[in-house]
Structure formats: C-alpha cells, structure tokens
CSV table of C-alpha atoms in Angstrom, one decimal:
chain,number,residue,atom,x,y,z
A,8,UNK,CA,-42.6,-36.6,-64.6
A,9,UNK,CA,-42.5,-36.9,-60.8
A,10,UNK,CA,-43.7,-33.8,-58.8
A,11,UNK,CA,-42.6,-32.6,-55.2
A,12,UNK,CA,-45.9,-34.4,-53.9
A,13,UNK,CA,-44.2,-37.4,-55.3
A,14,UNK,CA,-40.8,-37.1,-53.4
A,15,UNK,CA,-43.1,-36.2,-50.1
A,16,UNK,CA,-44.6,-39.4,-50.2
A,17,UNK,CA,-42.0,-41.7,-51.2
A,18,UNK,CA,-40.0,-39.8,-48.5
A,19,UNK,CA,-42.7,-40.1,-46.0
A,20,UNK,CA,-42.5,-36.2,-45.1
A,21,UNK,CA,-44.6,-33.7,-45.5
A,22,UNK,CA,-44.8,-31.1,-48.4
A,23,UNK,CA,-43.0,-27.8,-46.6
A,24,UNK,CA,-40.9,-30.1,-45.4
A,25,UNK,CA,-39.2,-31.4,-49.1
A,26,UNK,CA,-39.5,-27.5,-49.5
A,27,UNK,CA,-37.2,-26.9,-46.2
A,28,UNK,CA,-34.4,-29.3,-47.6
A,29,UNK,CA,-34.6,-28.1,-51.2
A,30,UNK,CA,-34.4,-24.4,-50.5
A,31,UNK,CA,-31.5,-25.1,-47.7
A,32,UNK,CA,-33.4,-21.9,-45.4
A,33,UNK,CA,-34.3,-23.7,-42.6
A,34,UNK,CA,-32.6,-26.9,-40.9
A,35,UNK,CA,-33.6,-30.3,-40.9
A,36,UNK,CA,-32.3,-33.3,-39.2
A,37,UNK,CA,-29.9,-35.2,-41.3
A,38,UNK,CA,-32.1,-38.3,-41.1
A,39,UNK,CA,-34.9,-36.6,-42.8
A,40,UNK,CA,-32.6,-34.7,-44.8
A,41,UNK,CA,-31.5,-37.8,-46.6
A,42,UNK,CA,-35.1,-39.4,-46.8
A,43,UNK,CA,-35.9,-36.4,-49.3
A,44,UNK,CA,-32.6,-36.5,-51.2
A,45,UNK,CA,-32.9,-40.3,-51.8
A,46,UNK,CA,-36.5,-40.2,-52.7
A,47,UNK,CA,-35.3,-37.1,-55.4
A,48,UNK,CA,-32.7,-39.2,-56.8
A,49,UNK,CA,-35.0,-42.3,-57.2
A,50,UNK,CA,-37.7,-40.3,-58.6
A,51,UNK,CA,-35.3,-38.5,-60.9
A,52,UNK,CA,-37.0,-34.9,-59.9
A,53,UNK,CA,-35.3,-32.1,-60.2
A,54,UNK,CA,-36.3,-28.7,-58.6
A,55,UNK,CA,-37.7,-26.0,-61.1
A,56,UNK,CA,-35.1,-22.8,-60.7
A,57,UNK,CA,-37.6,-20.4,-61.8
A,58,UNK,CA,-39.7,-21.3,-59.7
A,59,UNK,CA,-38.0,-21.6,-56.7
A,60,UNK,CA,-36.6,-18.0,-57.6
A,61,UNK,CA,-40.2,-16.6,-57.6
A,62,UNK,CA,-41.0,-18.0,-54.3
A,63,UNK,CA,-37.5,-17.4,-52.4
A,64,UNK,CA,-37.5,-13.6,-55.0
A,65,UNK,CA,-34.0,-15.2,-55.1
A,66,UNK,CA,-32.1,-16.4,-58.4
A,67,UNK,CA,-29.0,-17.8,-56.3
A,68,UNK,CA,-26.8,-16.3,-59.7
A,69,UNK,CA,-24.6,-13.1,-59.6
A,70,UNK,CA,-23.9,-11.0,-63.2
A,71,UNK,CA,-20.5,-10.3,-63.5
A,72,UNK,CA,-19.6,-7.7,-66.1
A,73,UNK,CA,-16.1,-7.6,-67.5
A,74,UNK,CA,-14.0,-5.8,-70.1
A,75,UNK,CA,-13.2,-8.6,-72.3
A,76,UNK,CA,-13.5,-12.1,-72.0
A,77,UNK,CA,-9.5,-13.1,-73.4
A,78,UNK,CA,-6.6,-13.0,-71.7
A,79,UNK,CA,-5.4,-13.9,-68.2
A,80,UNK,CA,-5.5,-10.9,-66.2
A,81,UNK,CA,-9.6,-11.3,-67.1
A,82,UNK,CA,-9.0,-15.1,-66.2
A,83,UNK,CA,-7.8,-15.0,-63.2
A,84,UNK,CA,-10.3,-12.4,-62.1
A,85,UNK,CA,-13.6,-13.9,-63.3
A,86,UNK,CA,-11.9,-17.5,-61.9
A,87,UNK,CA,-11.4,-15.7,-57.9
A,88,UNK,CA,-15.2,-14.6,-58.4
A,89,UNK,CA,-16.9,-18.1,-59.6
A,90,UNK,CA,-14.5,-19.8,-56.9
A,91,UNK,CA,-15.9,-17.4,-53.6
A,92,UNK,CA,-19.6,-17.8,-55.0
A,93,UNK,CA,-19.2,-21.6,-55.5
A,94,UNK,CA,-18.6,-22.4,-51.9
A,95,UNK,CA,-21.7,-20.8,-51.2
A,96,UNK,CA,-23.7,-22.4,-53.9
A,97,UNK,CA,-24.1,-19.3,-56.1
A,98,UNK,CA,-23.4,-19.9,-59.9
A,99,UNK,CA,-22.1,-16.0,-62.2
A,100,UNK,CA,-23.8,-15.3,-65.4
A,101,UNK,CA,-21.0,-13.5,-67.6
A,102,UNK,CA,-21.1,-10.6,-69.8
A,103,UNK,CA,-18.7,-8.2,-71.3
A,104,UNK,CA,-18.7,-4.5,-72.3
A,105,UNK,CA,-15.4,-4.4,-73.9
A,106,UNK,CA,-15.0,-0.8,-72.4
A,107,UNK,CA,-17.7,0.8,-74.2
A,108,UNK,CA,-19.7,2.6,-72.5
A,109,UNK,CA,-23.2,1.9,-74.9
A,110,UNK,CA,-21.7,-2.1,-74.4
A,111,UNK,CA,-21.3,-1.1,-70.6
A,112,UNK,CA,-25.1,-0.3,-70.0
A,113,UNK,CA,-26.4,-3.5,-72.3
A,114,UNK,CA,-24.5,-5.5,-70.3
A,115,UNK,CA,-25.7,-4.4,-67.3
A,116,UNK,CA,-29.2,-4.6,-68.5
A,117,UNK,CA,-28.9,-7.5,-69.6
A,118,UNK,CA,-27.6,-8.8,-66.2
A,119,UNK,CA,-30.2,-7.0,-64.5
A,120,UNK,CA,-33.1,-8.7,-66.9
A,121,UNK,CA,-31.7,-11.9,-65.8
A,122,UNK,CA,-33.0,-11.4,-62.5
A,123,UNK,CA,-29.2,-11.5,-60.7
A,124,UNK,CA,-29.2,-11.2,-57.2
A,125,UNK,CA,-26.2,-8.5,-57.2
A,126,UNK,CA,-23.9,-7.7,-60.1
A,127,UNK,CA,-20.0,-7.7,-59.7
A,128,UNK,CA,-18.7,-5.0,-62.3
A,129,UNK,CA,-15.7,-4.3,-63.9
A,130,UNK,CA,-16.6,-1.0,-66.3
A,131,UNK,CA,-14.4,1.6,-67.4
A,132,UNK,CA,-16.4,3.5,-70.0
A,133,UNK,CA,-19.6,4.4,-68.3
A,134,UNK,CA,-19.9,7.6,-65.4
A,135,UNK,CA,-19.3,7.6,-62.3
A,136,UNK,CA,-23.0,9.5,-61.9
A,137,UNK,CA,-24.3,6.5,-63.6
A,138,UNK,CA,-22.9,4.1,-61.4
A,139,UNK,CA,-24.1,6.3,-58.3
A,140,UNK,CA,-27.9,6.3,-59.8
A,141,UNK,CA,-27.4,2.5,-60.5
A,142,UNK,CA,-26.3,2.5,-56.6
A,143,UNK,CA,-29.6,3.2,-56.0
A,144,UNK,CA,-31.4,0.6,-57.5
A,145,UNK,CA,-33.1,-2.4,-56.3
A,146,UNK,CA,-30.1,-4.4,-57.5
A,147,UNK,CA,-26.8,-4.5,-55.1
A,148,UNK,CA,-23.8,-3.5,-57.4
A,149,UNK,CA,-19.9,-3.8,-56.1
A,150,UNK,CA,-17.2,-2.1,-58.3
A,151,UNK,CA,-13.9,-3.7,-59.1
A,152,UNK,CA,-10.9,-1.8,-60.3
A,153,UNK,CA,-12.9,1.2,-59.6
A,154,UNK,CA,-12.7,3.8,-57.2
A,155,UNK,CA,-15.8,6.4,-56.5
A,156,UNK,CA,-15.7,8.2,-53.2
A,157,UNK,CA,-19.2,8.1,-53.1
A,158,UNK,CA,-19.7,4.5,-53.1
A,159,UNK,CA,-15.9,3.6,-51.7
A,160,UNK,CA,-17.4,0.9,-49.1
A,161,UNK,CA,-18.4,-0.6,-52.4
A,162,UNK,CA,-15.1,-0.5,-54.2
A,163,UNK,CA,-12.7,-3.0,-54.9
A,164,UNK,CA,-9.5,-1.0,-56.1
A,165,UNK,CA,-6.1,-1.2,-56.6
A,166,UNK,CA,-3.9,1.7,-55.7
A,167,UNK,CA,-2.6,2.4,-59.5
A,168,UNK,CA,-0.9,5.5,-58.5
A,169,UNK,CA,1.4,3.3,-56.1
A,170,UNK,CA,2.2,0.3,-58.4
A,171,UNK,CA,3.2,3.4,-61.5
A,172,UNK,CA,5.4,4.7,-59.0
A,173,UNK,CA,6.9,1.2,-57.6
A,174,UNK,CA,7.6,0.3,-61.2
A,175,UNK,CA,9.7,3.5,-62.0
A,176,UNK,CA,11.4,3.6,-58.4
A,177,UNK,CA,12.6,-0.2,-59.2
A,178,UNK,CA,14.3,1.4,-62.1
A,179,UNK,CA,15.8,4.3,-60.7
A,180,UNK,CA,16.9,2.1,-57.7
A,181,UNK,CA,19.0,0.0,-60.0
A,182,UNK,CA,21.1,2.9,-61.1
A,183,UNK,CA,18.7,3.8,-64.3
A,184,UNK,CA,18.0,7.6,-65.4
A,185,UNK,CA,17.0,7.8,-68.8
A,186,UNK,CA,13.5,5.7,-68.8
A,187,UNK,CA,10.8,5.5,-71.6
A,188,UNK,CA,7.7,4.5,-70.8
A,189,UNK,CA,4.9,2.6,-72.6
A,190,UNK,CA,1.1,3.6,-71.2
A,191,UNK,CA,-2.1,2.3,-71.6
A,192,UNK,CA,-5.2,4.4,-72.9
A,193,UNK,CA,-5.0,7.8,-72.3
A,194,UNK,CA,-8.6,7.9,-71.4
A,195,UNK,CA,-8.6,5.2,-68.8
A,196,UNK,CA,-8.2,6.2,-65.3
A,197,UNK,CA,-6.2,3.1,-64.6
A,198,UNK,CA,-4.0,4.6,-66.9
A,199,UNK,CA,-3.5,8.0,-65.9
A,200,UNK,CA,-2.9,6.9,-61.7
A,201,UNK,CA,0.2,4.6,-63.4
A,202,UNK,CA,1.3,7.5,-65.3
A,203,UNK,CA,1.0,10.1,-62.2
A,204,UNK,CA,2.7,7.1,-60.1
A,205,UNK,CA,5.7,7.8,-62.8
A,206,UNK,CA,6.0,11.3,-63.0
A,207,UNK,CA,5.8,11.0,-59.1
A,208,UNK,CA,8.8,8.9,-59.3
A,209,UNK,CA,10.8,11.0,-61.8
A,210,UNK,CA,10.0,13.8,-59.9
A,211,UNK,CA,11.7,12.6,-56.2
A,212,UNK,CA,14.2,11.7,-58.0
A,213,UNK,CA,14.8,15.2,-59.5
A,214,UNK,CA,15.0,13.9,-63.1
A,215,UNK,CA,13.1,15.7,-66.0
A,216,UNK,CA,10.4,13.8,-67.4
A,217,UNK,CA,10.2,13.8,-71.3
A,218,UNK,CA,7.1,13.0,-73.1
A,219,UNK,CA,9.5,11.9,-76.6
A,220,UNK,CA,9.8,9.1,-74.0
A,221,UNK,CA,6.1,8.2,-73.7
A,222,UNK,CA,4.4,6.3,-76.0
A,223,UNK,CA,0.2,5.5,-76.0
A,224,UNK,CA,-0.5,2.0,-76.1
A,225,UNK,CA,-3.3,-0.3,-75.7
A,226,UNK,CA,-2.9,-2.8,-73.1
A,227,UNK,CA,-2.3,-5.2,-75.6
A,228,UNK,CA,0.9,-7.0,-76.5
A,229,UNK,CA,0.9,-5.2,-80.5
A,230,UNK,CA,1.0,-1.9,-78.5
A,231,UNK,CA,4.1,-2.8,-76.5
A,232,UNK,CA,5.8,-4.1,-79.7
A,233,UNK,CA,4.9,-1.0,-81.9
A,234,UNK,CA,5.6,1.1,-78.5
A,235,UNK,CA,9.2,0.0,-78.4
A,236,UNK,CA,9.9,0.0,-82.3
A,237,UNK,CA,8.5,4.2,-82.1
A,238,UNK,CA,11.1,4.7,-79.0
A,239,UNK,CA,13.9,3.4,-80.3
A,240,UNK,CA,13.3,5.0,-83.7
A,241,UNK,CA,12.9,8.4,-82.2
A,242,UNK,CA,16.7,8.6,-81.2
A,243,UNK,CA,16.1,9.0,-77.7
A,244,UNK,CA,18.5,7.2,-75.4
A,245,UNK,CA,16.8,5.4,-73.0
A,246,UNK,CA,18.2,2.1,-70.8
A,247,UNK,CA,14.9,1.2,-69.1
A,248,UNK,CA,11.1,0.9,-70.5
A,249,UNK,CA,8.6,0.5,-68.0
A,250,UNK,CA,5.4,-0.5,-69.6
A,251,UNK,CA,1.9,-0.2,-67.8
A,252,UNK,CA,1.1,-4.4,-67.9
A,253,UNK,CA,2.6,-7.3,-68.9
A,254,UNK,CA,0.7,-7.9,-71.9
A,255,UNK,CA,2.8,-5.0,-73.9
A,256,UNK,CA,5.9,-5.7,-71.7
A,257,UNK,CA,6.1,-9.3,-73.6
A,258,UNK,CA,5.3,-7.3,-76.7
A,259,UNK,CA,8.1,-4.9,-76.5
A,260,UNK,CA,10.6,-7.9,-75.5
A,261,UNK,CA,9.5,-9.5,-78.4
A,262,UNK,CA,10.2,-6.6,-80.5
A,263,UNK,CA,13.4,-6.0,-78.9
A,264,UNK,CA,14.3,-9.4,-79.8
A,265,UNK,CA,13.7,-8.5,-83.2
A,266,UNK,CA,16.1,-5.5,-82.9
A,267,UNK,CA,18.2,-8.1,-81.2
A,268,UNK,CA,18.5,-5.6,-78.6
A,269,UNK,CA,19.2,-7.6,-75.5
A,270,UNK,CA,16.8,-7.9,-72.4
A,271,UNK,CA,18.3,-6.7,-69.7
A,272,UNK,CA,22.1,-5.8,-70.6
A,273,UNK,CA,21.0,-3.1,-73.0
A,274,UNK,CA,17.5,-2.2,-72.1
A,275,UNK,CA,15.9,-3.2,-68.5
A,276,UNK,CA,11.9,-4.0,-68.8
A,277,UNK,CA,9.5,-3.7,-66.1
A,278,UNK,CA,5.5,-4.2,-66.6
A,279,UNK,CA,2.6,-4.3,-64.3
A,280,UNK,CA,-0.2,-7.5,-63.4
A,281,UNK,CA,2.6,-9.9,-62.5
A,282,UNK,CA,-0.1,-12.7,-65.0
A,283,UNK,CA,1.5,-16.2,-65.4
A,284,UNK,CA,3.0,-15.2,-68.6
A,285,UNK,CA,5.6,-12.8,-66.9
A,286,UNK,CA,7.4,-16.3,-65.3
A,287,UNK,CA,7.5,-17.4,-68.7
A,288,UNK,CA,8.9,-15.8,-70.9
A,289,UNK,CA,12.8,-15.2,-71.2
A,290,UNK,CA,14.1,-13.3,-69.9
A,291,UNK,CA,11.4,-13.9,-66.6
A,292,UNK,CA,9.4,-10.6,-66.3
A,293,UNK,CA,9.8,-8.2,-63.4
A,294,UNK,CA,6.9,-6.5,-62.6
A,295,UNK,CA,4.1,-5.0,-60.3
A,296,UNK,CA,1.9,-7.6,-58.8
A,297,UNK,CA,-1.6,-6.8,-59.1
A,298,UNK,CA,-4.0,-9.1,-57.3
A,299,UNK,CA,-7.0,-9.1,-59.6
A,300,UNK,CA,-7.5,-13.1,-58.6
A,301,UNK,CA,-7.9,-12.1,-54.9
A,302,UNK,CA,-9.6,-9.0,-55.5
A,303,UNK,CA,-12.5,-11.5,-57.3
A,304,UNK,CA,-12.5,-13.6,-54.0
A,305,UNK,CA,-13.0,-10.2,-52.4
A,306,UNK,CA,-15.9,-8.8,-54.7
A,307,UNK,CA,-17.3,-12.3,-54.8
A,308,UNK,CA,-17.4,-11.7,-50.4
A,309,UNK,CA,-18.9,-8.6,-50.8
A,310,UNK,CA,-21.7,-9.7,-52.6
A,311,UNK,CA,-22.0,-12.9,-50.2
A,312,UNK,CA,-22.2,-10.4,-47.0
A,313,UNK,CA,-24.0,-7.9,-48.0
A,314,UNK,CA,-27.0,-9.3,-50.8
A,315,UNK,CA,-26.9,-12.8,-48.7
A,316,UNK,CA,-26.1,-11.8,-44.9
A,317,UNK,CA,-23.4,-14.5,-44.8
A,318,UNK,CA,-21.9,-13.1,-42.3
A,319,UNK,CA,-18.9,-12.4,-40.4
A,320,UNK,CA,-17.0,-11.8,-43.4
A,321,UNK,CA,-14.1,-8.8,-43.6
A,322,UNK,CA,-14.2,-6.7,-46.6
A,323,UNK,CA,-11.2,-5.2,-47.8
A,324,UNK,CA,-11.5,-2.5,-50.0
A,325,UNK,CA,-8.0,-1.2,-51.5
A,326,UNK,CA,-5.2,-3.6,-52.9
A,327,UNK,CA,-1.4,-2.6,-52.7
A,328,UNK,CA,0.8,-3.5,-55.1
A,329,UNK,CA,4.1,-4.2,-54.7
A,330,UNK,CA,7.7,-5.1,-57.1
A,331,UNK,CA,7.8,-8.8,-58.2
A,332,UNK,CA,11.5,-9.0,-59.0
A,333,UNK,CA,12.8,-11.1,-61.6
A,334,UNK,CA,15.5,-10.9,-64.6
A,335,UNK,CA,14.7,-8.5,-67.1
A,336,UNK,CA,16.2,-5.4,-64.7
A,337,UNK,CA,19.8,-5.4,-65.0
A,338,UNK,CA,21.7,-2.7,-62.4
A,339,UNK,CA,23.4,0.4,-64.5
C-alpha cells in the first residue's frame, strides 16, 4: 500500500509539501501541484480522513438534523444545504429527529460524536434553553425554521406569521368571507404564527373568526383529506379553505374530489410551501412560497463564514413569504 513518503518521492517534493497540496491550507505552484496529484493517482494512494481530521482538528463534514427524511419540502431543503457545502468541498452527514424531542437530542449527539465541524438543525421539539446551552458549546450550531431572540444572528427563519396572514388576505381579496381553515400541530410554533397570521387577517377585515371552522391537522396530506371531510360534515358554510402547506392542501382537493365538490367554483384552496407538487396537480395549487431550498444555501453559508472564515459572505437571517398565484382561487 503506497504511503505519503511514496508519493513524495515519485513526485520529487518533499514531505510537507504533499501535505500542503493534500490539505489545500497553503498554496502551491500549479506545476508542483500537479507533480503530487499525478504521482497519487499512479500510486493509487489515497489520503486517510481520520487522520487528516486529527491533524487539521477538522472533519471537513457538517451534521444536518431534520424532521423527517420524506417528502419535498425536506428535499429541497437538505438539497440547498449539500449544494452550498459542496462548492466548498464540505460533505453533510444526515440525521433525523422526527420532532421528538428525546429523537431531537440523539440526533444531535450523534452528530456531535461524529466529530462535525458545525451542525445545521432543523428541531421543533427540543427548548429553546437547550439550544441556548448547546450555543455554548464547542460545536457551532445555526438554526433553520427557528427563531430565538437570543441566538437570532444564528437563525434562519421564515416569517410564519406573514405567509398565515398572506394566505387568508388572498382569500378575502378575491371577494371570500366565510373561510375554514386546516392547521398544522397545535404545539408547533410554525403552526401557531400561521394561525395568528389568520386571525390577523380576519380581524382587519372585521369578520368573526369561528373555531367550527378550524380543524387540527398534521402536515400531512391524510390530515387535509380528513380535515375537509370534518368541515364539510359540520354544516358550516364555508367557500374558501386555506390550509397551513401543501401537503394537506392536495389532500383536501383530493377529498373534495371525492365529494365531487369542485376546486375552485365551489370551494377556493390555498396552502403554504409552494413544493413542486402544487404545479401539479389539477387544479394548479395557489399558495405561500416558502423558500426552504434557499434558506439551505443560506444555513449552508452560515456555517461556511463563520466555522470556516470563508469570507465575505452576507447572511440573511429572515425569509418573507409571499402569494404564488395559481387556479384553485376562484373570485366570489
């Protein structure tokens, strides 16, 4: 097995100097650059990771921690993150914690056991104090889709409040008063800033908010079906649904369909993520574009500036949504 003495010899350079071109820290002349990589590829070596993570105290890898692993909102996310690190030749080691918040902390262990430079995180279940003592640590965390005023220049957030309150205005804009709505968790906080955002709507628009017009569902697309199917069998007129993604938007057209209630003439739909399934399905979704792909690119940036110093880079912390409009609103 050939050895870095080896490829210093064929390469006619001196040890440190195979070490320079391998570890990329200090510059060599392209000329001598090549020497080395030629003599590696004839000799067939390749450079022992763990060892060149001891000596740099550097892994070059970056734990990600998301929710769940399915589904394109998670996708697109995890793909803007693996994209930004790869330019800089940073590789992601994946996890989930499938917003648990004993999942949450295993994950993160796990990460951190891995010897990751910097984690990217996208938790829901575990505290805010235990993300602020984690802060602290020797590993560099960024948040995404999470907001804690005490680590904000850390934060990569959306402003759910805003996109809630976009999503009921469209509604209301197009002539619509009587509006059921579909939410996510109650306990998320995601959740509850969509819910405020529609209240906040209803509220400017001096309408009455009625909670037989609110149904809890799950994010997932058998919530938005079984959401719609409970509305419409609680004998509550209602001409627009606005549900808190996309994922139970497509699940309450799909019940609708069943009802063969039509989408938009007799009930308008609006959801929230804007994922490539809203421009595929019929009717084509309106909804609330939320840039989870760029806010990855963003995190990814973060963690490039401030564990690596690859520098200048501009962070920017808060995401606004805004009204993706397509043709499941029909005016009133």
């Amino acid at each position: 097995m050939a050895t870095i003495y080896d490829v210093s010899v064929l390469a006619g350079v001196s040890l440190a100097t195979v070490s320079r071109v391998m570890n990329k820290n200090t510059k060599v002349s392209e000329k001598t650059e090549k020497k080395v990589l030629d003599a590696m590829e004839e000799l067939g070596y390749r450079p022992n990771s763990i060892a060149q993570s001891l000596a740099s105290n550097r892994s070059n890898s970056v734990g990600v921690l998301v929710s769940e692993l399915h589904g394109p909102f998670y996708g697109a996310m995890m793909s803007g993150i693996e994209a930004e690190l790869r330019t800089s030749k940073k590789h992601v080691i994946i996890a989930a914690g499938h917003s648990d918040e004993q999942s949450e902390k295993e994950g993160i262990e796990f990460l951190i056991d891995r010897r990751c430079d910097a984690l990217i995180l996208h938790v829901e279940a575990v505290s805010d104090e235990y993300l602020i003592k984690l802060s602290k640590g020797a590993t560099p965390i960024v948040l995404i889709n999470r907001y804690i005023p005490e680590l904000k220049d850390s934060c990569i957030y959306l402003d759910n409040q805003l996109g809630g309150y976009l999503a009921t205005k469209a509604m209301l804009d197009t002539g619509h008063k009587e509006l059921a709505y579909i939410s996510g968790p109650a306990w998320k906080v995601d959740t509850q800033a969509r819910l405020a955002g529609h209240k906040q709507a209803i509220r400017e628009a001096g309408l009455t908010y009625n909670p037989a017009l609110v149904f809890e569902g799950d994010y997932l697309e058998t919530g938005g079906s079984e959401g719609f199917n409970v509305l419409m069998q609680a004998k509550v007129n209602f001409t627009a649904l606005i549900c808190a993604n996309d994922e139970m938007a497509a699940g309450a057209m799909d019940a609708a369909r069943q009802m063969q209630v039509d989408i938009p003439s007799k009930v308008s739909i609006i959801g929230f993520d804007n994922i490539i399934l809203a421009n595929y399905i019929h009717p084509k979704l309106t909804t609330i574009d939320y840039p989870i792909g760029e806010m990855g690119h963003m995190a990814a940036r973060w963690i490039l500036k401030n564990t690596y110093q690859n520098k200048p880079l501009e962070i920017k912390n808060m995401f606004e949504p805004a009204v993706v409009h397509r043709d499941s609103i029909s005016k009133i």
